[in-house]
Every structure is written in C-alpha cells, then in structure tokens.
Coordinates of C-alpha atoms in Angstrom, one line a residue:
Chain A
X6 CA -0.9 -36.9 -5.9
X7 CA 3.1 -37.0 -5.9
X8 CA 4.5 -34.8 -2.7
X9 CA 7.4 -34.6 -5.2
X10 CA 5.6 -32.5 -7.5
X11 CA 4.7 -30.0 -4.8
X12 CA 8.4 -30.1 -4.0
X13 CA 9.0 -29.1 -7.8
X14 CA 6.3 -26.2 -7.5
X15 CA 7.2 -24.6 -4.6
X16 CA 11.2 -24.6 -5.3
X17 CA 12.3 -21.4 -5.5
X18 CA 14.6 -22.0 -8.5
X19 CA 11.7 -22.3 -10.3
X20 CA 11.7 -21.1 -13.4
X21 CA 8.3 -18.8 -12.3
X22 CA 10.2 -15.3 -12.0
X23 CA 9.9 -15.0 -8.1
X24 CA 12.9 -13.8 -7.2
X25 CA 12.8 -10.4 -9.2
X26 CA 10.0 -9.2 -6.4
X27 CA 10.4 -8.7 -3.0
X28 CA 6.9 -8.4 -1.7
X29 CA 6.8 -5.1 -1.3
X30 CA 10.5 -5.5 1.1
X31 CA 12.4 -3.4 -0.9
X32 CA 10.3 0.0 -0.5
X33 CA 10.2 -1.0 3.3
X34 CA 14.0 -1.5 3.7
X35 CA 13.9 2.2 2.0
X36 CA 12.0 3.9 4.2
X37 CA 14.2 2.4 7.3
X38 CA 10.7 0.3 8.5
X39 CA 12.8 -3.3 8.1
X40 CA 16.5 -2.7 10.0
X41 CA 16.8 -6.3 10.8
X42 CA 15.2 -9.8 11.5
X43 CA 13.1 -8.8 14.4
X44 CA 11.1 -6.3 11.7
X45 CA 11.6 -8.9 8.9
X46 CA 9.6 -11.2 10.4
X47 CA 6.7 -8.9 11.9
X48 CA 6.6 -7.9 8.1
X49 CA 6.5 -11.3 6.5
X50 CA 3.7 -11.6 9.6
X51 CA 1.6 -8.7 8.3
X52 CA 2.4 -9.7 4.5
X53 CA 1.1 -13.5 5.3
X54 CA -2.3 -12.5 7.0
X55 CA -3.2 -10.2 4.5
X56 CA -1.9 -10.5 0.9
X57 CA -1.0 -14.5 1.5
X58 CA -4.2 -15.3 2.7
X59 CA -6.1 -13.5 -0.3
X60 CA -3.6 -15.2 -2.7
X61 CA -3.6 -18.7 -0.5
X62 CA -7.6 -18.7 -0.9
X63 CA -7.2 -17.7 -4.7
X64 CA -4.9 -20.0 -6.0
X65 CA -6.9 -22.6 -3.8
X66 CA -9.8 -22.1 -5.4
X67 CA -8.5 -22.0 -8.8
X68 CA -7.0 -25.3 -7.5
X69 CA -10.8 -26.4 -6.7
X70 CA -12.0 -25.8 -9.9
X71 CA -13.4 -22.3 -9.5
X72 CA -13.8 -19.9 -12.8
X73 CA -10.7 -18.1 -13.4
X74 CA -12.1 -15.2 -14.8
X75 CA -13.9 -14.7 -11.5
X76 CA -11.3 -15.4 -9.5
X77 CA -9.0 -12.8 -11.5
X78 CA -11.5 -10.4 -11.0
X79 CA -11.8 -11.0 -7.6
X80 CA -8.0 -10.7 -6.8
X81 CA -8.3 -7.6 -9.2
X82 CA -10.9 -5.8 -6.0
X83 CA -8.8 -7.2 -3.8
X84 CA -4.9 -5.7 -5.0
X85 CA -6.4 -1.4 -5.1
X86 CA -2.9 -0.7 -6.4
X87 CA -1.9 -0.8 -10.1
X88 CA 1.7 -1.5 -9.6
X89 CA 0.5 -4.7 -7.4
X90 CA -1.9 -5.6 -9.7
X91 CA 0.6 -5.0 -12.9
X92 CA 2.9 -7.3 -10.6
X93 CA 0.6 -10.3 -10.1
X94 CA -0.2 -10.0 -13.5
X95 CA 3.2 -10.4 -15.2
X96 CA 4.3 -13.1 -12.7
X97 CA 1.1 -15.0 -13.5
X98 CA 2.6 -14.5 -17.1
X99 CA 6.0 -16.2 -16.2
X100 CA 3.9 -19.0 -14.3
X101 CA 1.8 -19.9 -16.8
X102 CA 4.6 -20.1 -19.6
X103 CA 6.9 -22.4 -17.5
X104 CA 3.8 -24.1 -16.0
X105 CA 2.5 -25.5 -19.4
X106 CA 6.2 -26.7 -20.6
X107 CA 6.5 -28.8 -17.0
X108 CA 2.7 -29.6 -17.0
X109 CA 1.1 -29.5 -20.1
X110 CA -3.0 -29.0 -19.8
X111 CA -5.4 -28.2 -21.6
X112 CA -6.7 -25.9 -18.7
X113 CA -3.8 -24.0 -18.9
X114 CA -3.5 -23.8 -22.4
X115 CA -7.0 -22.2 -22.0
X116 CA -6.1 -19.8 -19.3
X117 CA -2.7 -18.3 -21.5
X118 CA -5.6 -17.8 -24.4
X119 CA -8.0 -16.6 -22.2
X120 CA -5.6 -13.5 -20.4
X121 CA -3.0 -12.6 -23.2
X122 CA -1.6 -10.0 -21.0
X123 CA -1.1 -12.5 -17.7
X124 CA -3.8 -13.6 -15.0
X125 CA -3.5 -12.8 -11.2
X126 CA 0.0 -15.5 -10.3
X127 CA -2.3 -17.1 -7.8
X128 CA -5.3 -17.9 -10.2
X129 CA -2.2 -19.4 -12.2
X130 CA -1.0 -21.0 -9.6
X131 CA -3.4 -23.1 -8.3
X132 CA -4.6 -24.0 -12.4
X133 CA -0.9 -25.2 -12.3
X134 CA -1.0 -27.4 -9.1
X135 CA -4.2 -28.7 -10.5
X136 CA -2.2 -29.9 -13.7
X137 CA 0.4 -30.9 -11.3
X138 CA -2.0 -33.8 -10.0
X139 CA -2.4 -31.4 -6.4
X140 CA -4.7 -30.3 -4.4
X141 CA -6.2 -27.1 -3.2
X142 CA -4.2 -27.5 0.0
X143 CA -1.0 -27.7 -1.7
X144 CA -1.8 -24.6 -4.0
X145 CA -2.8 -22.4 -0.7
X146 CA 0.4 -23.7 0.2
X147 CA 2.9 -22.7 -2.5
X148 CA 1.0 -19.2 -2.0
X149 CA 1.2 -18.5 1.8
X150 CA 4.8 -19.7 1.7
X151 CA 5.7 -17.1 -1.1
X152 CA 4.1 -14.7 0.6
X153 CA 6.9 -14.5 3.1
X154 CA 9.9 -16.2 1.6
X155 CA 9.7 -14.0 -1.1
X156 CA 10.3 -10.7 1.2
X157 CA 12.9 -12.4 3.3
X158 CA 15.1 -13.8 0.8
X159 CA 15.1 -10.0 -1.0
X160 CA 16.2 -8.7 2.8
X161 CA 19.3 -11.0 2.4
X162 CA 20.3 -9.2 -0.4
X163 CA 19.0 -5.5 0.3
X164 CA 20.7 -5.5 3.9
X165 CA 22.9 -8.1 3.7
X166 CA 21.5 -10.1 6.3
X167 CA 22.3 -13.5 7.8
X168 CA 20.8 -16.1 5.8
X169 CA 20.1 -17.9 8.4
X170 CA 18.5 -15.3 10.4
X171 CA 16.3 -15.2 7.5
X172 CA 15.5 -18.8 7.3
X173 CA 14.7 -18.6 11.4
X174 CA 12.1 -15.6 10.7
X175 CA 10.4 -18.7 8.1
X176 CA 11.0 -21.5 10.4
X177 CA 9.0 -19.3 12.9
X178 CA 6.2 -18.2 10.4
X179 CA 5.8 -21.8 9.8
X180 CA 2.5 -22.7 12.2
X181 CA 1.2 -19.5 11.0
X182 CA 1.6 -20.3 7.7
X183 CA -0.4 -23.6 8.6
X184 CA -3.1 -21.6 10.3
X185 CA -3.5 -19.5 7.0
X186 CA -3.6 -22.2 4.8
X187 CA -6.5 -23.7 6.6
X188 CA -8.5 -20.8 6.4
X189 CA -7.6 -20.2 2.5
X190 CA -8.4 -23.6 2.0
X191 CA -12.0 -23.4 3.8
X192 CA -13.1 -20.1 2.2
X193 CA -12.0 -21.2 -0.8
X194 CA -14.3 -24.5 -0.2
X195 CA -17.3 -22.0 0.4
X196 CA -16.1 -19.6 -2.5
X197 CA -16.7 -22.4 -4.5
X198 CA -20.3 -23.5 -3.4
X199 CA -21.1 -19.4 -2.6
X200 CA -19.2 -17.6 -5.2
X201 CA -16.2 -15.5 -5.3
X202 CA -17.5 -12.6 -2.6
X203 CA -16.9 -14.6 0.4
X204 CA -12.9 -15.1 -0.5
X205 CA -10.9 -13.4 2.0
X206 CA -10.4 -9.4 1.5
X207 CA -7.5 -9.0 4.4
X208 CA -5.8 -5.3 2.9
X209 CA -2.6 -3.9 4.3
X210 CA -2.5 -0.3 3.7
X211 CA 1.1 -0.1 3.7
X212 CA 2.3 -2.5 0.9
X213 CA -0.8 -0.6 -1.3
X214 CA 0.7 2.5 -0.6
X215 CA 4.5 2.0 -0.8
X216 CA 4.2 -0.6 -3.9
X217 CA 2.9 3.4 -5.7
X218 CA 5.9 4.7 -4.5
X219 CA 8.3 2.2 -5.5
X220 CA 7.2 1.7 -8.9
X221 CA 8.2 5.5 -9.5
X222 CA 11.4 4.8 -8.5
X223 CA 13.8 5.3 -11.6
X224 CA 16.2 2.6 -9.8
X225 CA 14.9 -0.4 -7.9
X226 CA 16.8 -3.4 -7.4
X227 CA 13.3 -5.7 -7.0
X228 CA 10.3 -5.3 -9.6
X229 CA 7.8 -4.8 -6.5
Chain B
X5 CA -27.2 -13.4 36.7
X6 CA -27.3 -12.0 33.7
X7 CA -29.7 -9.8 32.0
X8 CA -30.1 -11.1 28.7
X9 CA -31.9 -7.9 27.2
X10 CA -28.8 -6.3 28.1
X11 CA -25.9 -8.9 27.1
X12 CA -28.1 -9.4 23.6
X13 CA -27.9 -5.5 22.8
X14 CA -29.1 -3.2 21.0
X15 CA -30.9 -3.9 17.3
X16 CA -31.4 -0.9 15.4
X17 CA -31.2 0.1 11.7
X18 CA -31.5 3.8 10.4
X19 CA -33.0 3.7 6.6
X20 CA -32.4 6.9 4.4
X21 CA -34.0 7.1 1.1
X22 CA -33.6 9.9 -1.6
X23 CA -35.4 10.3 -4.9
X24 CA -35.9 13.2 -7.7
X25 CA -38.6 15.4 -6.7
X26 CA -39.6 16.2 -10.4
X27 CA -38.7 20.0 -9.8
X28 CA -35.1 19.1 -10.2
X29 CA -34.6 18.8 -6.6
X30 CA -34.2 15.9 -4.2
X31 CA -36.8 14.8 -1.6
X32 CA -36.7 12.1 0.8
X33 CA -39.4 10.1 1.1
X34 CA -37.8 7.8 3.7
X35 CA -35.7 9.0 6.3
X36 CA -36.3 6.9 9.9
X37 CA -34.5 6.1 12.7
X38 CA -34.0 3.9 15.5
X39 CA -33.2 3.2 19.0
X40 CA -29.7 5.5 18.8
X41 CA -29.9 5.8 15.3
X42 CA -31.3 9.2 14.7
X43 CA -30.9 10.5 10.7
X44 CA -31.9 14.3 10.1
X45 CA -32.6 16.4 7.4
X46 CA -30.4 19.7 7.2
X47 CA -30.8 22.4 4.9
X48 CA -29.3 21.0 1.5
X49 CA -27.6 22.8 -1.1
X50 CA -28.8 23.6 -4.4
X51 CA -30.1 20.0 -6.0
X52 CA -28.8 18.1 -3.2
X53 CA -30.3 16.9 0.1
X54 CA -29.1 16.6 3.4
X55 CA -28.5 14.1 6.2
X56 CA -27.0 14.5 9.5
X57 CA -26.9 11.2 11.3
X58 CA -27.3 11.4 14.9
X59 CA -25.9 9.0 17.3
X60 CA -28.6 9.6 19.9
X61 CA -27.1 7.4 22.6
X62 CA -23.8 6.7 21.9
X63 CA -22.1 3.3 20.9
X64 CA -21.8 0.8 19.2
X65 CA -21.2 -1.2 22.7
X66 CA -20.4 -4.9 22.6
X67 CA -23.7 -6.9 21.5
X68 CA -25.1 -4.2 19.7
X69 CA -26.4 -4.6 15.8
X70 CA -26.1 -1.4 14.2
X71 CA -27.4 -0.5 10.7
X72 CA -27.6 2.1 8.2
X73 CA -29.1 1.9 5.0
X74 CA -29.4 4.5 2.2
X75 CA -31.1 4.2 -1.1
X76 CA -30.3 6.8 -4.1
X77 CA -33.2 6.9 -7.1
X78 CA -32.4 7.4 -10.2
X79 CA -31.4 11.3 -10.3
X80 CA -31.6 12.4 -6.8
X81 CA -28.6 13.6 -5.0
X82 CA -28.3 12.9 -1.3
X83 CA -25.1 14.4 0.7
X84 CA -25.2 12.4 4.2
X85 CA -22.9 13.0 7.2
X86 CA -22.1 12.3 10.5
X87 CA -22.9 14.9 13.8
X88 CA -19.6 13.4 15.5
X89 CA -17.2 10.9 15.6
X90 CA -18.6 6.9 16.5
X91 CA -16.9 5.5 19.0
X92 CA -16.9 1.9 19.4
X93 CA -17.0 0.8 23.0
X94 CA -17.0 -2.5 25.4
X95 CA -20.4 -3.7 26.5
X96 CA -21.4 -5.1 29.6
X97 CA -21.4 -9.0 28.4
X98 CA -17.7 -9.8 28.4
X99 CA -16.4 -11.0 25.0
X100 CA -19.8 -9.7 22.9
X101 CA -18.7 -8.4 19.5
X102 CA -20.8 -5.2 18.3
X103 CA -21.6 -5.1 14.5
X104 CA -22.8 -2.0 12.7
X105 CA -23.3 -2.6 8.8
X106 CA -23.6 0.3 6.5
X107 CA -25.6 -0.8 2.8
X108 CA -25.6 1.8 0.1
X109 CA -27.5 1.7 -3.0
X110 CA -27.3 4.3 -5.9
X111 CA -29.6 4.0 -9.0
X112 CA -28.1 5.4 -12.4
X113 CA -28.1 9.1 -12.3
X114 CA -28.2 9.3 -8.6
X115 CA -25.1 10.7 -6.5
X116 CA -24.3 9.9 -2.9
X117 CA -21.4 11.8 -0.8
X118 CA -21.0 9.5 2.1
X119 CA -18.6 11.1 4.6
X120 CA -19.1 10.2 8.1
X121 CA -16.8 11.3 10.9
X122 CA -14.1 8.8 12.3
X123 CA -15.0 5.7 13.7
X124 CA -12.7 5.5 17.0
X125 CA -12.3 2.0 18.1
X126 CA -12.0 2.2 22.1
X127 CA -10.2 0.1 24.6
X128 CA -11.4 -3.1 25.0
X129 CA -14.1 -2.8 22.5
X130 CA -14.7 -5.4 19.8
X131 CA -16.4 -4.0 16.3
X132 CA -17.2 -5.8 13.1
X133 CA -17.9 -2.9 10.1
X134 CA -18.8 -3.7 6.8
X135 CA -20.2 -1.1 4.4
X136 CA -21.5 -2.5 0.8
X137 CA -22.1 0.2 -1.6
X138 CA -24.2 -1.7 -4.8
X139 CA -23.9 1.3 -7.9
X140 CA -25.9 1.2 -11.2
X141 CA -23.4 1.5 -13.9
X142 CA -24.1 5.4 -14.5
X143 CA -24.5 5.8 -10.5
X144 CA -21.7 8.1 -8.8
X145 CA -20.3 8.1 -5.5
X146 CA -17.9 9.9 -3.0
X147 CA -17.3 7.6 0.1
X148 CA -15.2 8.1 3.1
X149 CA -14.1 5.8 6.0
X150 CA -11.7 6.5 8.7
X151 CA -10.4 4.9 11.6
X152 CA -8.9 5.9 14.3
X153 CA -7.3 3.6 16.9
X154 CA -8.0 4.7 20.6
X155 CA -9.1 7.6 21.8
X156 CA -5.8 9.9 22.5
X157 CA -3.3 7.8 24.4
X158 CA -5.6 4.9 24.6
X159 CA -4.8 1.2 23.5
X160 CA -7.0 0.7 20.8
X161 CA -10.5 -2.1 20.7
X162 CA -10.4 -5.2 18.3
X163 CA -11.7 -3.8 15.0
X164 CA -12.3 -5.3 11.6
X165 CA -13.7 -2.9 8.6
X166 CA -14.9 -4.2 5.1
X167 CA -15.4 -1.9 2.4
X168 CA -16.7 -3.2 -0.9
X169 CA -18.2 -1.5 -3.8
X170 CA -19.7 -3.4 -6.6
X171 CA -20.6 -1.1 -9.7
X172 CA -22.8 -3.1 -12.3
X173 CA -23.3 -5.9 -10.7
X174 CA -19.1 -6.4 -10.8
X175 CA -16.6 -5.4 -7.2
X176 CA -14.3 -3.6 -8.2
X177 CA -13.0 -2.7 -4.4
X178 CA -13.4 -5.4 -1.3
X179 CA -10.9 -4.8 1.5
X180 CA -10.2 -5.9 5.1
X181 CA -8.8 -4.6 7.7
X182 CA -8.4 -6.2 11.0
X183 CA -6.6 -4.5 14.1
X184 CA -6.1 -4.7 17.7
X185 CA -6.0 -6.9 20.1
X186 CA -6.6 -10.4 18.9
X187 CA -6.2 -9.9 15.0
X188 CA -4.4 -11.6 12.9
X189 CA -0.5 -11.2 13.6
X190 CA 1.6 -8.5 11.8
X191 CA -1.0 -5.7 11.7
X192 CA 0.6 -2.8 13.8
X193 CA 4.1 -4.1 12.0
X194 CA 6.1 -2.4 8.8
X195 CA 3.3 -4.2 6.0
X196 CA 0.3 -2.9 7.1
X197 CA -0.2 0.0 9.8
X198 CA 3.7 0.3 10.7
X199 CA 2.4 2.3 14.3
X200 CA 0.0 4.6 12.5
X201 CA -3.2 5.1 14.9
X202 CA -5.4 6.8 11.6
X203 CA -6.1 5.0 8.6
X204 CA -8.7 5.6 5.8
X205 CA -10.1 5.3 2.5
X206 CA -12.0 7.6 0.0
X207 CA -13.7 6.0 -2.6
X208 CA -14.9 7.7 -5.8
X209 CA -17.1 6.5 -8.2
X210 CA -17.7 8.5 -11.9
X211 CA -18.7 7.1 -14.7
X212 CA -16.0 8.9 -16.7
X213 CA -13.5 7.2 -15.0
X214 CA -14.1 4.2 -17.5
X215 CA -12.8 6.5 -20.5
X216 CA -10.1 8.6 -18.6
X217 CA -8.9 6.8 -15.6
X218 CA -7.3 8.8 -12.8
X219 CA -3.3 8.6 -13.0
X220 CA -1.7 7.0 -9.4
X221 CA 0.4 9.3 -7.9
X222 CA 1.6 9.2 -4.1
X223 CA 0.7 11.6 -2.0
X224 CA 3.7 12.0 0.5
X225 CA 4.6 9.4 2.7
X226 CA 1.4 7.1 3.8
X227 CA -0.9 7.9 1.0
X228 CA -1.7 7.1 -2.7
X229 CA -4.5 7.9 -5.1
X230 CA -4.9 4.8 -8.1
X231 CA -7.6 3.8 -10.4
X232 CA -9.1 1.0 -9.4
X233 CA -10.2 -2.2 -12.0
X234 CA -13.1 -0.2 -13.1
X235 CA -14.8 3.1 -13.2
X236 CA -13.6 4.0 -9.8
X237 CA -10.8 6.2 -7.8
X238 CA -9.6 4.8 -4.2
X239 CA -7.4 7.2 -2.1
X240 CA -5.3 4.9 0.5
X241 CA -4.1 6.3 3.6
X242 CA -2.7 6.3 7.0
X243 CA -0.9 8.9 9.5
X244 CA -0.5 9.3 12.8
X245 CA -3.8 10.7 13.7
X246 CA -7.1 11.5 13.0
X247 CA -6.5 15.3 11.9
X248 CA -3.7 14.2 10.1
X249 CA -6.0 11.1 8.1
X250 CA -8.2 13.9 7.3
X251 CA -6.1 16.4 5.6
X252 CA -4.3 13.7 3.1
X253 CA -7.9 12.4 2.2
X254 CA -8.8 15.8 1.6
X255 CA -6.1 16.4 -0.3
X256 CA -6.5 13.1 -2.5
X257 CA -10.0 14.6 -2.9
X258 CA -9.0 17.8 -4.3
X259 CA -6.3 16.2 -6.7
X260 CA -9.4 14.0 -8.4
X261 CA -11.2 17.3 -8.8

C-alpha cells in the first residue's frame, strides 16, 4: 500500500465534488443552531458518530470486498431522507468518474455499469481505495474525516469563520475520528463474514429532518 | 452480598398472535403473558382485534430482558397498544443494562397498528430497544416509537433504540439512536437532538406505496414525512416534549391518509 495514495484520496481538492455539500451545515447555520466554533464542533461530533460511522463502516466494507449492491442497499435503510440519499448518490457519481481516470479497475468499471444513476459515495469510496492499492482502514478513514471536514470547511464560508478555528474543531475531533474508524472497521470485518445487517445504523434525526427542508430551499449556497 | 436472582433480572417475553377467523374477523389464538408483561384483549373494531399491553409491574429496571412478540396471519388485522407510558428505570446491580426487544411479523394480507405509548428513559437507567418488524411483500403496517428523555425536569437514562423494518426479505428502514449519559459524543448537539427531550418515528407500510410513493414534505420545524427505498412511509420527528412528539406524528399520520 503507498500512504501517498491515501494522501491523494483524502485531499480535498479532489476532483470528487465534496465541496459543493456541507453535511447538512448550511440548514444548521440557517436555523441559528451553529453561531460559532463551540457548536461547530459539537455538530461535526454528532455528524461523525452517526452518519460518519455508517459511511466509515460502508465504504470499509466495500473496501473489504463486500457486494456493492448490498452495501448500497444497506446505506439506502440507513439515509430515510431522499434529499440525503439523492446526495450520496450524485457524489458517488462524481467519485466514481474521477476514481476510474486516477485508478483505473475493472471493479469500478463494473460498479459505474452496475448503478447508472450513482451508488451511495461511500460504497464508491471504499471500491476506489481498493483500486487505490488501500485498505479498509484507510477507506473508513477518508469517510469519518469527510464527515466533519466537510461541515466545517462550509462554516468558513457560511459565517465567515476563522479558518483556523475551524481546523482546531478537526484537530480536536481527531482521536474521535480514530475511535470511529475502529469501530467501522470492525463491523465492517463482521458485515463481511455476517452480512450487511450488522453494519452500524447510528441516525441523527436532525440532519434527516433539516436535509427535507433544505432541499426546498429555492437558494442554497451548499447542495446538502 | 449480592443476590444474583435480583442483579440477573427479570426474563420475560409477552407473545401476541392474530389470525383470520374465517367469518371475516380476527381471532387470537395466542395472546400470553409474562412476569410484567401482561397483553389483553379489548373490544376491537369492526374486522380488527385488540390488544392492550399491560405493564403489570413496572420497568424495564437494569438487568431485566424484556420481550414482545406479535405475529399477523395472512388476513387478520390486529390493532395493539400500550395502557401507559414504559418507563425505563435503574436496577439494583449498578451498571446492569435492561434490554426489551419488540419482534413483529405480518403475513401478506395481514395489517398491524403498532402504537405503544412513550418509552420514558429515567435517570440513571440504562436501556437497549430494538424493534424488528419482518413484512410479507403484500403485508401492511402502521408503527410508532417515541422517546422521551426524563421524566419532567429529570436528566435523562442511557438509551439506545433500533428500529428496522425489512419488507420482502429486503430493510428498507434500520436506524439508531443512542442518547444520554455515556453515548456517543454529539448527541444532545445541533446534528442530532439539538436539546429536544421527544423524539419519534412512525413508520408506514402499504403496498401501494411501491406505485405511488408518498411526496417528502416538512412538517414545520423538527419534522418530515419521505418515502423511504421501498414500499414504505417514515415520519421523522422531534420537539420539546412528549405531547408535542405526539401531535406532529399525528399530524404526519393524517397527511399520509
């Protein structure tokens, strides 16, 4: 495995789409719930234990080896909200095109046949750390991390705050981060021996709720 | 020392099942309870049967292992309730988890209405809920869950809920939730409860959903109604209290018709 290539995955200038979504921040900024870095960072808290660890264990399965089908479907019961799910789906879509012009595969050649219309991103993104020559841990990774630096980078931008307060909030997410990505990584491990049902199912009511709200919004400055 | 029949709990599983009666009715050939666990049959209404459940002794405390398990046949209709709110409380064994797992099976044809009252999670108490409902691909199904988070004024118990519903052999709804004390960080914060104290889910499950999906549409601030990946309707929601939770399910309800 090259730590380089993980380096190349996980940068945020890649060309993936990422940073048209903000994680459900930009319907939270809205209804005055994130003022400032003390409420960034108990959302990108929230946001990691729930949605990161369901897309951490996804995309580490995926990375495993695991049917994508299956694992699609299972991120589909997992994401109740059709804006969320529309969401994953067209980032999975971006993925998957830049994916297979960095690392060409036949198994993701198969997956852009296989769902036309986009699979879940993290099903896509642990197919692509898998062409990538990583591992399941590094896949859980690239997810867990997203899961937060998405929403805090869009809070730069929706209230103008400090980058580097923003970069503290991640610095201090960091050994939670860890702590997730062990646990994606293990249930993932027993997804793939026990099947899809035992993944991770951590909901948070809010970002379900609000992403409804925010895709009826006739101007947004973030897709979701 | 310590009285192990006490710090092991209490084991009990309630079993509910409801079948066609061939006069276009619905009996209930199984309906048994026990320890606390106490189902009974109330007068039903026109094709439909009945079920109170009784919490007979109160709990779950920490330690015990609660069940519930209904079974719809193929054309009966069962309508099951709850005679009050559950409220999850500590035990006497410091640290001992309660579970209380709720299975739900509906053959093609058959209808359940599962709506329980809240399940309060208490100080200090410690509860792990799951409730499976397995449906046969013409099978239908109203299902409600609510939590509430401390009696009034009260700091509320560690509680974790699953809810999944598989229709056809395929899950087209699994979610978590974990709060209080000791769960995962973030979960009273702006992502996922944002201070609420009420939060609940109705799930509804028609087979005509698969041709004519229900629209999502939000229903003021803290609630939604969206089709889920399948034949199936979830209304999300959370509010400040129980009686609040209550009226925007109810209203989600009444919007699905």
């Amino acid at each position: 495995m090259s730590r380089a290539a993980l380096l190349v995955l996980a940068d945020g200038r890649f060309p993936a789409g990422g940073h048209a979504h903000s994680g459900g921040a930009e319907a939270a900024v809205r209804a005055g719930r994130i003022t400032g870095a003390a409420e960034l960072e108990d959302f990108c808290r929230g946001r990691l234990h729930t949605a990161g660890l369901v897309a951490a264990s996804v995309a580490a399965a995926a990375a495993l080896g695991c049917e994508p089908a299956g694992l699609d479907a299972a991120a589909d019961a997992r994401t109740p909200s059709p804006a969320l799910r529309l969401a994953a789906r067209r980032l999975g879509r971006q993925l998957v095109r830049a994916a297979r012009a960095t690392w060409p595969s036949p198994g993701l050649d198969a997956l852009a046949r296989d769902f036309p219309k986009g699979a879940h991103q993290p099903v896509v993104l642990g197919l692509t750390a898998r062409a990538a020559g990583l591992g399941p841990e590094d896949a859980a990774y690239c997810a867990a991390y997203e899961s937060v630096s998405g929403p805090a980078t869009a809070v730069v931008r929706l209230l103008g705050l400090d980058p580097f307060e923003a970069a503290g909030v991640l610095a201090r997410l960091a050994p939670e981060v860890d702590e997730v990505v062990g646990r994606a990584v293990a249930a993932a491990r027993d997804a793939a021996v026990e099947g899809v049902d035992v993944l991770p199912a951590a909901s948070a009511p809010l970002l379900e709720v609000c992403a409804e709200a925010h895709a009826a919004w006739s101007v947004r400055l973030f897709a979701s | 020392m310590t009285d192990t029949a006490t710090t092991a709990g209490v084991r009990a599983t309630a079993r509910i099942g409801a079948r066609g009666d061939g006069r276009g009715g619905t009996c209930l050939p199984v309906l048994r309870g026990e320890g606390p666990l106490a189902p009974r049959r109330t007068r039903g209404s026109g094709d439909e049967a009945h079920v109170l459940l009784v919490g007979a002794m109160g709990g779950p405390l920490g330690g015990d292992r609660f069940a519930v398990e209904a079974h719809v046949a193929e054309g009966a209709r069962l309508r099951v309730g709850s005679a009050a709110a559950t409220i999850a409380l500590p035990g006497q064994a410091k640290g001992a988890a309660a579970r209380y797992d709720v299975r739900l099976t509906v053959a093609d044809g058959g209808e359940l209405h599962w709506l329980p009252e809240q399940l309060i999670s208490a100080r200090g108490s410690d509860l792990y809920v799951t409730t499976r409902a397995e449906l046969a691909p013409a099978a239908r199904l109203v299902l409600r869950e609510e939590q509430v988070l401390g009696r009034v004024g009260e700091e509320p118990g560690r509680l974790t809920s699953r809810l999944a519903v598989r229709i056809a052999g395929r899950t087209v709804l699994d979610q978590e939730l974990s709060c209080g004390p000791g769960a995962p960080g973030g979960w009273d914060g702006p992502a996922v409860l944002g201070g609420h104290r009420a939060v609940g889910q109705l799930v509804l499950v028609r087979p005509e959903f698969a041709k004519a999906p229900v629209v999502a549409r939000v229903l003021g601030e803290g609630a939604a109604v969206v089709p889920l990946a399948g034949p199936a309707a979830l209304v999300t929601a959370v509010a400040p209290d129980a009686r609040l939770l209550r009226a925007l399910l109810d209203r989600g309800l009444a919007e699905l018709g």
